[in-house]
Amino acid sequence: MKLVVAVVQDQDSNRLSNALTKNNYRATKLASTGGFLRSGNTTFLIGTDDSLIPRLLEIIRENCRSREQMVAPVSPMGGNADSYIPYPVEVEVGGAIVFVLPIEQFHHF
Amino acid sequence: MKLVVAVVQDQDSNRLSNALTKNNYRATKLASTGGFLRSGNTTFLIGTDDSLIPRLLEIIRENCRSREQMVAPVSPMGGNADSYIPYPVEVEVGGAIVFVLPIEQFHHF
Amino acid sequence: MKLVVAVVQDQDSNRLSNALTKNNYRATKLASTGGFLRSGNTTFLIGTDDSLIPRLLEIIRENCRSREQMVAPVSPMGGNADSYIPYPVEVEVGGAIVFVLPIEQFHHF
Ligand code: NI
Ligand code: NI
Ligand code: NI
């Protein structure tokens, strides 16, 4: 048994939740910010058997890995026209930081 | 010294907090959701000596364990009358997931 | 590699965030309450190499340690005049609780 702590970007959080549920992993979610990843992010706590760790890491990587994404320009409604970019741009989104922690006892009441 | 991470249902959170304070355990509470337990839930972080772990687990079990509870029917004010249940029903409430983590260092500044 | 969990008072949270960024530590912040410290507080999760733990602890201590602070009196606008203290008083502020946790695996996707 291990406790997996995964910090993922908010935009990937629901997708990861659904994938975990579908694969019978149970997670607790904590709202978090900053630092490891661009804010905001979500911290998942997932308790799981050692034998299920490789598959869990695969699910996190599949749903949250850092990747390039084309972002459509937003027209500068009352904003700064100087910073308006009139064509789609590629930005980096996603990314996950994962810690696998040993545990000494696990209880379920 | 250990770090105990306990996820409990919101309805048991205040009762557990009071029981911990009364028994001289100190806890930090984090708002959390989903997965391990029906949402919403609260994640407690409790640092404590090894010798005090058994009593701590007892306190968590006493205050948070999964149990059946009679729930009075709520009249369907503008809701779906089809789903109205006109008598008390037994539902499962509570439950706690507890991880006891080893720690390498503990500091108090 | 270790996972450092630090609970600090909200009033020191921004200062610690800035000091961590300046020193190239990456942290995830979780809003938390009660128990270890007077509420509210912030829980920092910081993953870092073993060799950088001593400096990290120094930064946390420098920015968050418990200390005495003079607090100017607040005039009792519609409050209880009996409890009004008409001169500055010294109160204890700050403080941090720090757990250094071993980790079995670390991944960055
Ligand atoms: Ni990165
Ligand atoms: Ni259960
Ligand atoms: Ni203290």
mmCIF file of C-alpha atoms and ligand atoms in Angstrom:
data_model
loop_
_atom_site.group_PDB
_atom_site.id
_atom_site.type_symbol
_atom_site.label_atom_id
_atom_site.label_comp_id
_atom_site.label_asym_id
_atom_site.label_seq_id
_atom_site.Cartn_x
_atom_site.Cartn_y
_atom_site.Cartn_z
ATOM 1 C CA MET A 1 0.000 0.000 0.000
ATOM 2 C CA LYS A 2 1.242 3.489 -0.889
ATOM 3 C CA LEU A 3 -0.062 7.047 -0.702
ATOM 4 C CA VAL A 4 0.311 8.816 -4.034
ATOM 5 C CA VAL A 5 0.285 12.632 -3.954
ATOM 6 C CA ALA A 6 -0.237 14.137 -7.425
ATOM 7 C CA VAL A 7 -0.349 17.861 -8.214
ATOM 8 C CA VAL A 8 -2.029 18.557 -11.579
ATOM 9 C CA GLN A 9 -3.294 21.638 -13.404
ATOM 10 C CA ASP A 10 -6.971 22.503 -12.859
ATOM 11 C CA GLN A 11 -7.788 22.078 -16.541
ATOM 12 C CA ASP A 12 -6.787 18.378 -16.356
ATOM 13 C CA SER A 13 -8.347 17.737 -12.961
ATOM 14 C CA ASN A 14 -11.821 16.582 -14.050
ATOM 15 C CA ARG A 15 -10.447 14.390 -16.804
ATOM 16 C CA LEU A 16 -8.068 12.707 -14.349
ATOM 17 C CA SER A 17 -10.901 12.270 -11.795
ATOM 18 C CA ASN A 18 -13.021 10.507 -14.392
ATOM 19 C CA ALA A 19 -10.156 8.272 -15.539
ATOM 20 C CA LEU A 20 -9.374 7.301 -11.935
ATOM 21 C CA THR A 21 -13.009 6.436 -11.186
ATOM 22 C CA LYS A 22 -13.301 4.413 -14.395
ATOM 23 C CA ASN A 23 -10.187 2.438 -13.367
ATOM 24 C CA ASN A 24 -11.384 1.926 -9.763
ATOM 25 C CA TYR A 25 -8.837 4.182 -8.086
ATOM 26 C CA ARG A 26 -10.194 6.314 -5.265
ATOM 27 C CA ALA A 27 -8.868 9.813 -4.786
ATOM 28 C CA THR A 28 -9.389 12.761 -2.473
ATOM 29 C CA LYS A 29 -8.959 16.167 -4.091
ATOM 30 C CA LEU A 30 -7.539 19.297 -2.454
ATOM 31 C CA ALA A 31 -7.633 22.753 -4.045
ATOM 32 C CA SER A 32 -4.096 24.085 -4.274
ATOM 33 C CA THR A 33 -2.119 26.877 -5.923
ATOM 34 C CA GLY A 34 1.171 27.849 -7.395
ATOM 35 C CA GLY A 35 4.720 26.743 -7.404
ATOM 36 C CA PHE A 36 5.142 23.282 -8.828
ATOM 37 C CA LEU A 37 2.855 24.195 -11.716
ATOM 38 C CA ARG A 38 1.272 27.357 -12.981
ATOM 39 C CA SER A 39 -1.696 28.124 -10.704
ATOM 40 C CA GLY A 40 -4.346 26.965 -10.070
ATOM 41 C CA ASN A 41 -3.897 23.310 -9.515
ATOM 42 C CA THR A 42 -5.450 20.368 -7.727
ATOM 43 C CA THR A 43 -3.675 17.991 -5.345
ATOM 44 C CA PHE A 44 -4.889 14.386 -5.499
ATOM 45 C CA LEU A 45 -4.359 11.932 -2.609
ATOM 46 C CA ILE A 46 -4.655 8.347 -3.863
ATOM 47 C CA GLY A 47 -4.143 5.300 -1.647
ATOM 48 C CA THR A 48 -3.400 2.182 -3.643
ATOM 49 C CA ASP A 49 -1.732 -1.238 -3.635
ATOM 50 C CA ASP A 50 1.890 -1.396 -4.803
ATOM 51 C CA SER A 51 0.916 -3.563 -7.763
ATOM 52 C CA LEU A 52 -1.447 -0.871 -9.062
ATOM 53 C CA ILE A 53 1.101 1.975 -8.969
ATOM 54 C CA PRO A 54 2.489 1.507 -12.526
ATOM 55 C CA ARG A 55 -1.003 1.669 -14.065
ATOM 56 C CA LEU A 56 -1.867 4.695 -11.895
ATOM 57 C CA LEU A 57 1.240 6.564 -13.077
ATOM 58 C CA GLU A 58 0.300 5.741 -16.666
ATOM 59 C CA ILE A 59 -3.205 7.184 -16.144
ATOM 60 C CA ILE A 60 -1.799 10.381 -14.623
ATOM 61 C CA ARG A 61 0.710 10.783 -17.461
ATOM 62 C CA GLU A 62 -1.921 10.140 -20.145
ATOM 63 C CA ASN A 63 -4.323 12.716 -18.732
ATOM 64 C CA CYS A 64 -2.029 15.416 -17.396
ATOM 65 C CA ARG A 65 1.312 15.442 -19.172
ATOM 66 C CA SER A 66 2.791 18.734 -20.272
ATOM 67 C CA ARG A 67 1.969 19.435 -23.924
ATOM 68 C CA GLU A 68 1.722 22.201 -26.503
ATOM 69 C CA GLN A 69 -1.770 23.517 -27.289
ATOM 70 C CA MET A 70 -3.002 26.000 -29.880
ATOM 71 C CA VAL A 71 -4.912 28.819 -28.224
ATOM 72 C CA ALA A 72 -7.328 30.931 -30.310
ATOM 73 C CA PRO A 73 -6.837 34.672 -29.946
ATOM 74 C CA VAL A 74 -9.224 36.510 -27.651
ATOM 75 C CA SER A 75 -10.382 39.849 -29.013
ATOM 76 C CA PRO A 76 -9.330 42.707 -26.719
ATOM 77 C CA MET A 77 -12.744 43.778 -25.383
ATOM 78 C CA GLY A 78 -11.796 46.929 -23.557
ATOM 79 C CA GLY A 79 -8.372 45.403 -22.958
ATOM 80 C CA ASN A 80 -4.934 46.439 -24.064
ATOM 81 C CA ALA A 81 -4.999 46.436 -27.896
ATOM 82 C CA ASP A 82 -1.189 46.531 -27.925
ATOM 83 C CA SER A 83 -1.021 43.007 -26.541
ATOM 84 C CA TYR A 84 -3.653 41.591 -28.904
ATOM 85 C CA ILE A 85 -2.366 38.633 -30.947
ATOM 86 C CA PRO A 86 -4.627 38.168 -34.007
ATOM 87 C CA TYR A 87 -3.690 34.516 -34.699
ATOM 88 C CA PRO A 88 -3.677 31.233 -32.726
ATOM 89 C CA VAL A 89 -0.583 30.697 -30.567
ATOM 90 C CA GLU A 90 0.997 27.586 -29.111
ATOM 91 C CA VAL A 91 1.219 27.496 -25.323
ATOM 92 C CA GLU A 92 2.413 24.829 -22.887
ATOM 93 C CA VAL A 93 -0.393 23.395 -20.750
ATOM 94 C CA GLY A 94 -0.747 20.573 -18.254
ATOM 95 C CA GLY A 95 2.006 18.809 -16.387
ATOM 96 C CA ALA A 96 1.939 16.787 -13.188
ATOM 97 C CA ILE A 97 4.199 16.298 -10.180
ATOM 98 C CA VAL A 98 3.813 12.918 -8.486
ATOM 99 C CA PHE A 99 5.180 11.689 -5.142
ATOM 100 C CA VAL A 100 4.791 8.037 -4.105
ATOM 101 C CA LEU A 101 4.956 7.836 -0.298
ATOM 102 C CA PRO A 102 5.520 4.740 1.858
ATOM 103 C CA ILE A 103 2.886 4.192 4.557
ATOM 104 C CA GLU A 104 3.172 2.333 7.843
ATOM 105 C CA GLN A 105 -0.493 1.685 8.456
ATOM 106 C CA PHE A 106 -3.708 2.006 6.488
ATOM 107 C CA HIS A 107 -7.160 1.920 8.081
ATOM 108 C CA HIS A 108 -10.670 2.126 6.727
ATOM 109 C CA PHE A 109 -13.400 2.702 9.338
ATOM 110 C CA MET B 1 6.809 10.561 15.460
ATOM 111 C CA LYS B 2 4.375 9.944 12.602
ATOM 112 C CA LEU B 3 2.206 12.033 10.289
ATOM 113 C CA VAL B 4 -1.359 10.750 10.261
ATOM 114 C CA VAL B 5 -3.488 11.739 7.242
ATOM 115 C CA ALA B 6 -7.203 11.129 7.852
ATOM 116 C CA VAL B 7 -9.983 11.804 5.340
ATOM 117 C CA VAL B 8 -13.400 12.066 7.032
ATOM 118 C CA GLN B 9 -16.874 13.172 5.966
ATOM 119 C CA ASP B 10 -17.738 16.813 6.610
ATOM 120 C CA GLN B 11 -20.584 15.924 8.972
ATOM 121 C CA ASP B 12 -18.120 14.226 11.357
ATOM 122 C CA SER B 13 -15.381 16.834 10.986
ATOM 123 C CA ASN B 14 -16.333 19.161 13.863
ATOM 124 C CA ARG B 15 -16.953 16.284 16.247
ATOM 125 C CA LEU B 16 -13.541 14.811 15.429
ATOM 126 C CA SER B 17 -11.871 18.232 15.829
ATOM 127 C CA ASN B 18 -13.355 18.614 19.299
ATOM 128 C CA ALA B 19 -12.389 15.084 20.336
ATOM 129 C CA LEU B 20 -8.802 15.648 19.135
ATOM 130 C CA THR B 21 -8.491 18.943 21.025
ATOM 131 C CA LYS B 22 -9.927 17.381 24.203
ATOM 132 C CA ASN B 23 -7.324 14.595 23.950
ATOM 133 C CA ASN B 24 -4.433 17.000 23.227
ATOM 134 C CA TYR B 25 -3.858 16.008 19.602
ATOM 135 C CA ARG B 26 -3.129 18.873 17.248
ATOM 136 C CA ALA B 27 -4.494 18.748 13.733
ATOM 137 C CA THR B 28 -4.450 20.881 10.608
ATOM 138 C CA LYS B 29 -7.592 20.665 8.479
ATOM 139 C CA LEU B 30 -7.781 20.858 4.685
ATOM 140 C CA ALA B 31 -11.042 21.111 2.728
ATOM 141 C CA SER B 32 -11.236 18.232 0.278
ATOM 142 C CA THR B 33 -13.730 16.495 -2.001
ATOM 143 C CA GLY B 34 -14.740 13.225 -3.542
ATOM 144 C CA GLY B 35 -13.389 9.826 -4.200
ATOM 145 C CA PHE B 36 -12.412 8.056 -1.004
ATOM 146 C CA LEU B 37 -15.711 9.108 0.561
ATOM 147 C CA ARG B 38 -18.845 10.761 -0.692
ATOM 148 C CA SER B 39 -18.134 14.482 -1.038
ATOM 149 C CA GLY B 40 -17.541 16.761 0.778
ATOM 150 C CA ASN B 41 -14.898 15.705 3.161
ATOM 151 C CA THR B 42 -12.128 17.081 5.339
ATOM 152 C CA THR B 43 -8.499 15.942 5.362
ATOM 153 C CA PHE B 44 -6.813 16.080 8.784
ATOM 154 C CA LEU B 45 -3.017 16.205 9.168
ATOM 155 C CA ILE B 46 -2.016 15.082 12.670
ATOM 156 C CA GLY B 47 1.594 14.819 13.828
ATOM 157 C CA THR B 48 1.963 12.580 16.852
ATOM 158 C CA ASP B 49 4.285 10.277 18.794
ATOM 159 C CA ASP B 50 4.214 6.570 17.913
ATOM 160 C CA SER B 51 2.917 5.697 21.370
ATOM 161 C CA LEU B 52 -0.163 7.875 20.860
ATOM 162 C CA ILE B 53 -1.180 6.359 17.481
ATOM 163 C CA PRO B 54 -3.432 3.573 18.873
ATOM 164 C CA ARG B 55 -5.490 6.035 20.940
ATOM 165 C CA LEU B 56 -5.687 8.417 17.956
ATOM 166 C CA LEU B 57 -7.026 5.666 15.686
ATOM 167 C CA GLU B 58 -9.598 4.810 18.362
ATOM 168 C CA ILE B 59 -10.756 8.445 18.486
ATOM 169 C CA ILE B 60 -11.081 8.618 14.708
ATOM 170 C CA ARG B 61 -13.024 5.345 14.592
ATOM 171 C CA GLU B 62 -15.349 6.386 17.431
ATOM 172 C CA ASN B 63 -16.215 9.702 15.807
ATOM 173 C CA CYS B 64 -16.207 8.889 12.109
ATOM 174 C CA ARG B 65 -16.921 5.246 11.439
ATOM 175 C CA SER B 66 -19.362 4.303 8.712
ATOM 176 C CA ARG B 67 -22.851 3.676 10.152
ATOM 177 C CA GLU B 68 -26.507 3.505 9.223
ATOM 178 C CA GLN B 69 -28.632 6.555 10.009
ATOM 179 C CA MET B 70 -32.387 7.196 9.710
ATOM 180 C CA VAL B 71 -33.024 10.248 7.547
ATOM 181 C CA ALA B 72 -36.400 12.031 7.750
ATOM 182 C CA PRO B 73 -38.061 12.674 4.393
ATOM 183 C CA VAL B 74 -37.778 16.167 2.941
ATOM 184 C CA SER B 75 -40.990 17.414 1.331
ATOM 185 C CA PRO B 76 -40.486 18.124 -2.389
ATOM 186 C CA MET B 77 -40.796 21.941 -2.386
ATOM 187 C CA GLY B 78 -40.907 22.606 -6.101
ATOM 188 C CA GLY B 79 -38.797 19.483 -6.612
ATOM 189 C CA ASN B 80 -39.509 16.236 -8.393
ATOM 190 C CA ALA B 81 -42.573 14.721 -6.652
ATOM 191 C CA ASP B 82 -41.806 11.360 -8.289
ATOM 192 C CA SER B 83 -38.696 10.958 -6.173
ATOM 193 C CA TYR B 84 -40.391 11.964 -2.900
ATOM 194 C CA ILE B 85 -40.078 9.268 -0.198
ATOM 195 C CA PRO B 86 -42.791 9.888 2.470
ATOM 196 C CA TYR B 87 -41.115 7.913 5.303
ATOM 197 C CA PRO B 88 -37.705 7.909 7.047
ATOM 198 C CA VAL B 89 -35.008 5.918 5.233
ATOM 199 C CA GLU B 90 -31.780 4.357 6.430
ATOM 200 C CA VAL B 91 -28.656 5.715 4.734
ATOM 201 C CA GLU B 92 -24.963 5.011 5.262
ATOM 202 C CA VAL B 93 -23.089 8.006 6.646
ATOM 203 C CA GLY B 94 -19.577 8.666 7.908
ATOM 204 C CA GLY B 95 -16.494 6.602 7.264
ATOM 205 C CA ALA B 96 -12.814 7.481 7.446
ATOM 206 C CA ILE B 97 -9.682 6.607 5.499
ATOM 207 C CA VAL B 98 -6.487 6.830 7.542
ATOM 208 C CA PHE B 99 -2.841 6.717 6.418
ATOM 209 C CA VAL B 100 -0.009 6.607 8.979
ATOM 210 C CA LEU B 101 3.150 7.979 7.339
ATOM 211 C CA PRO B 102 6.738 7.624 8.549
ATOM 212 C CA ILE B 103 8.628 10.919 8.893
ATOM 213 C CA GLU B 104 12.353 11.565 8.720
ATOM 214 C CA GLN B 105 12.432 14.886 10.505
ATOM 215 C CA PHE B 106 10.012 16.973 12.529
ATOM 216 C CA HIS B 107 10.599 20.642 13.337
ATOM 217 C CA HIS B 108 8.675 23.232 15.286
ATOM 218 C CA PHE B 109 9.840 26.833 14.809
ATOM 219 C CA MET C 1 14.424 13.502 -2.733
ATOM 220 C CA LYS C 2 12.006 14.308 0.089
ATOM 221 C CA LEU C 3 8.529 15.761 0.428
ATOM 222 C CA VAL C 4 8.470 18.575 2.969
ATOM 223 C CA VAL C 5 5.080 19.453 4.480
ATOM 224 C CA ALA C 6 5.126 22.824 6.249
ATOM 225 C CA VAL C 7 2.165 24.399 8.060
ATOM 226 C CA VAL C 8 2.629 28.156 8.536
ATOM 227 C CA GLN C 9 0.413 31.048 9.623
ATOM 228 C CA ASP C 10 -1.369 32.933 6.836
ATOM 229 C CA GLN C 11 0.411 36.186 7.707
ATOM 230 C CA ASP C 12 3.786 34.587 6.881
ATOM 231 C CA SER C 13 2.585 32.664 3.849
ATOM 232 C CA ASN C 14 3.310 35.246 1.129
ATOM 233 C CA ARG C 15 6.709 36.070 2.554
ATOM 234 C CA LEU C 16 7.654 32.390 2.625
ATOM 235 C CA SER C 17 6.343 31.919 -0.948
ATOM 236 C CA ASN C 18 8.548 34.734 -2.183
ATOM 237 C CA ALA C 19 11.614 33.464 -0.316
ATOM 238 C CA LEU C 20 11.092 29.955 -1.731
ATOM 239 C CA THR C 21 10.754 31.241 -5.300
ATOM 240 C CA LYS C 22 13.855 33.439 -4.903
ATOM 241 C CA ASN C 23 15.817 30.387 -3.735
ATOM 242 C CA ASN C 24 14.470 28.124 -6.515
ATOM 243 C CA TYR C 25 12.308 25.893 -4.340
ATOM 244 C CA ARG C 26 8.946 24.967 -5.816
ATOM 245 C CA ALA C 27 5.965 24.680 -3.541
ATOM 246 C CA THR C 28 2.279 23.871 -3.815
ATOM 247 C CA LYS C 29 0.067 25.719 -1.335
ATOM 248 C CA LEU C 30 -3.083 24.373 0.325
ATOM 249 C CA ALA C 31 -5.460 26.495 2.399
ATOM 250 C CA SER C 32 -5.788 24.966 5.856
ATOM 251 C CA THR C 33 -7.124 25.793 9.317
ATOM 252 C CA GLY C 34 -6.655 25.268 12.992
ATOM 253 C CA GLY C 35 -4.927 22.952 15.354
ATOM 254 C CA PHE C 36 -1.178 23.028 14.905
ATOM 255 C CA LEU C 37 -1.254 26.821 14.779
ATOM 256 C CA ARG C 38 -3.857 29.461 15.382
ATOM 257 C CA SER C 39 -6.141 29.564 12.307
ATOM 258 C CA GLY C 40 -5.924 30.289 9.445
ATOM 259 C CA ASN C 41 -2.848 28.769 8.070
ATOM 260 C CA THR C 42 -1.329 27.549 4.833
ATOM 261 C CA THR C 43 0.118 24.099 4.179
ATOM 262 C CA PHE C 44 3.097 24.054 1.802
ATOM 263 C CA LEU C 45 4.133 20.896 -0.094
ATOM 264 C CA ILE C 46 7.752 21.185 -1.234
ATOM 265 C CA GLY C 47 9.588 18.426 -3.098
ATOM 266 C CA THR C 48 13.348 18.808 -2.885
ATOM 267 C CA ASP C 49 16.687 17.020 -2.960
ATOM 268 C CA ASP C 50 18.096 15.819 0.367
ATOM 269 C CA SER C 51 21.061 18.162 0.041
ATOM 270 C CA LEU C 52 18.751 21.183 -0.108
ATOM 271 C CA ILE C 53 16.739 20.339 3.022
ATOM 272 C CA PRO C 54 18.969 22.217 5.544
ATOM 273 C CA ARG C 55 18.748 25.455 3.539
ATOM 274 C CA LEU C 56 14.967 24.979 3.120
ATOM 275 C CA LEU C 57 14.491 24.579 6.872
ATOM 276 C CA GLU C 58 16.550 27.721 7.425
ATOM 277 C CA ILE C 59 14.314 29.668 5.011
ATOM 278 C CA ILE C 60 11.153 28.444 6.746
ATOM 279 C CA ARG C 61 12.539 29.313 10.183
ATOM 280 C CA GLU C 62 13.703 32.773 9.053
ATOM 281 C CA ASN C 63 10.313 33.672 7.580
ATOM 282 C CA CYS C 64 7.855 31.946 9.899
ATOM 283 C CA ARG C 65 9.295 31.431 13.352
ATOM 284 C CA SER C 66 7.182 32.225 16.381
ATOM 285 C CA ARG C 67 7.954 35.724 17.703
ATOM 286 C CA GLU C 68 6.542 38.535 19.813
ATOM 287 C CA GLN C 69 4.939 41.451 17.986
ATOM 288 C CA MET C 70 3.554 44.772 19.236
ATOM 289 C CA VAL C 71 -0.053 45.209 18.179
ATOM 290 C CA ALA C 72 -1.629 48.697 18.154
ATOM 291 C CA PRO C 73 -4.952 48.944 19.985
ATOM 292 C CA VAL C 74 -8.106 48.907 17.893
ATOM 293 C CA SER C 75 -10.740 51.365 19.047
ATOM 294 C CA PRO C 76 -13.950 49.601 20.042
ATOM 295 C CA MET C 77 -16.236 50.778 17.240
ATOM 296 C CA GLY C 78 -19.562 49.497 18.542
ATOM 297 C CA GLY C 79 -17.685 46.687 20.296
ATOM 298 C CA ASN C 80 -17.304 45.833 23.957
ATOM 299 C CA ALA C 81 -15.675 48.862 25.598
ATOM 300 C CA ASP C 82 -14.825 46.724 28.628
ATOM 301 C CA SER C 83 -12.283 44.755 26.623
ATOM 302 C CA TYR C 84 -10.660 47.820 25.021
ATOM 303 C CA ILE C 85 -6.909 48.012 25.671
ATOM 304 C CA PRO C 86 -5.757 51.635 25.080
ATOM 305 C CA TYR C 87 -2.034 50.852 24.558
ATOM 306 C CA PRO C 88 -0.007 48.553 22.245
ATOM 307 C CA VAL C 89 0.272 44.958 23.454
ATOM 308 C CA GLU C 90 2.766 42.226 22.706
ATOM 309 C CA VAL C 91 1.279 39.103 21.095
ATOM 310 C CA GLU C 92 2.864 35.894 19.803
ATOM 311 C CA VAL C 93 2.611 35.537 16.035
ATOM 312 C CA GLY C 94 3.970 33.128 13.447
ATOM 313 C CA GLY C 95 5.310 29.651 14.036
ATOM 314 C CA ALA C 96 5.705 26.711 11.689
ATOM 315 C CA ILE C 97 5.326 22.939 11.921
ATOM 316 C CA VAL C 98 7.499 21.026 9.453
ATOM 317 C CA PHE C 99 7.453 17.331 8.500
ATOM 318 C CA VAL C 100 10.137 15.870 6.231
ATOM 319 C CA LEU C 101 8.716 12.745 4.542
ATOM 320 C CA PRO C 102 10.648 9.998 2.731
ATOM 321 C CA ILE C 103 9.425 9.269 -0.805
ATOM 322 C CA GLU C 104 9.708 6.073 -2.822
ATOM 323 C CA GLN C 105 9.230 7.536 -6.266
ATOM 324 C CA PHE C 106 9.105 11.005 -7.797
ATOM 325 C CA HIS C 107 7.763 11.713 -11.283
ATOM 326 C CA HIS C 108 7.399 14.829 -13.374
ATOM 327 C CA PHE C 109 5.189 14.481 -16.455
HETATM 328 NI NI NI D 1 7.631 21.075 -14.972
HETATM 329 NI NI NI D 2 -15.493 2.761 2.470
HETATM 330 NI NI NI D 3 3.870 25.791 18.716
#
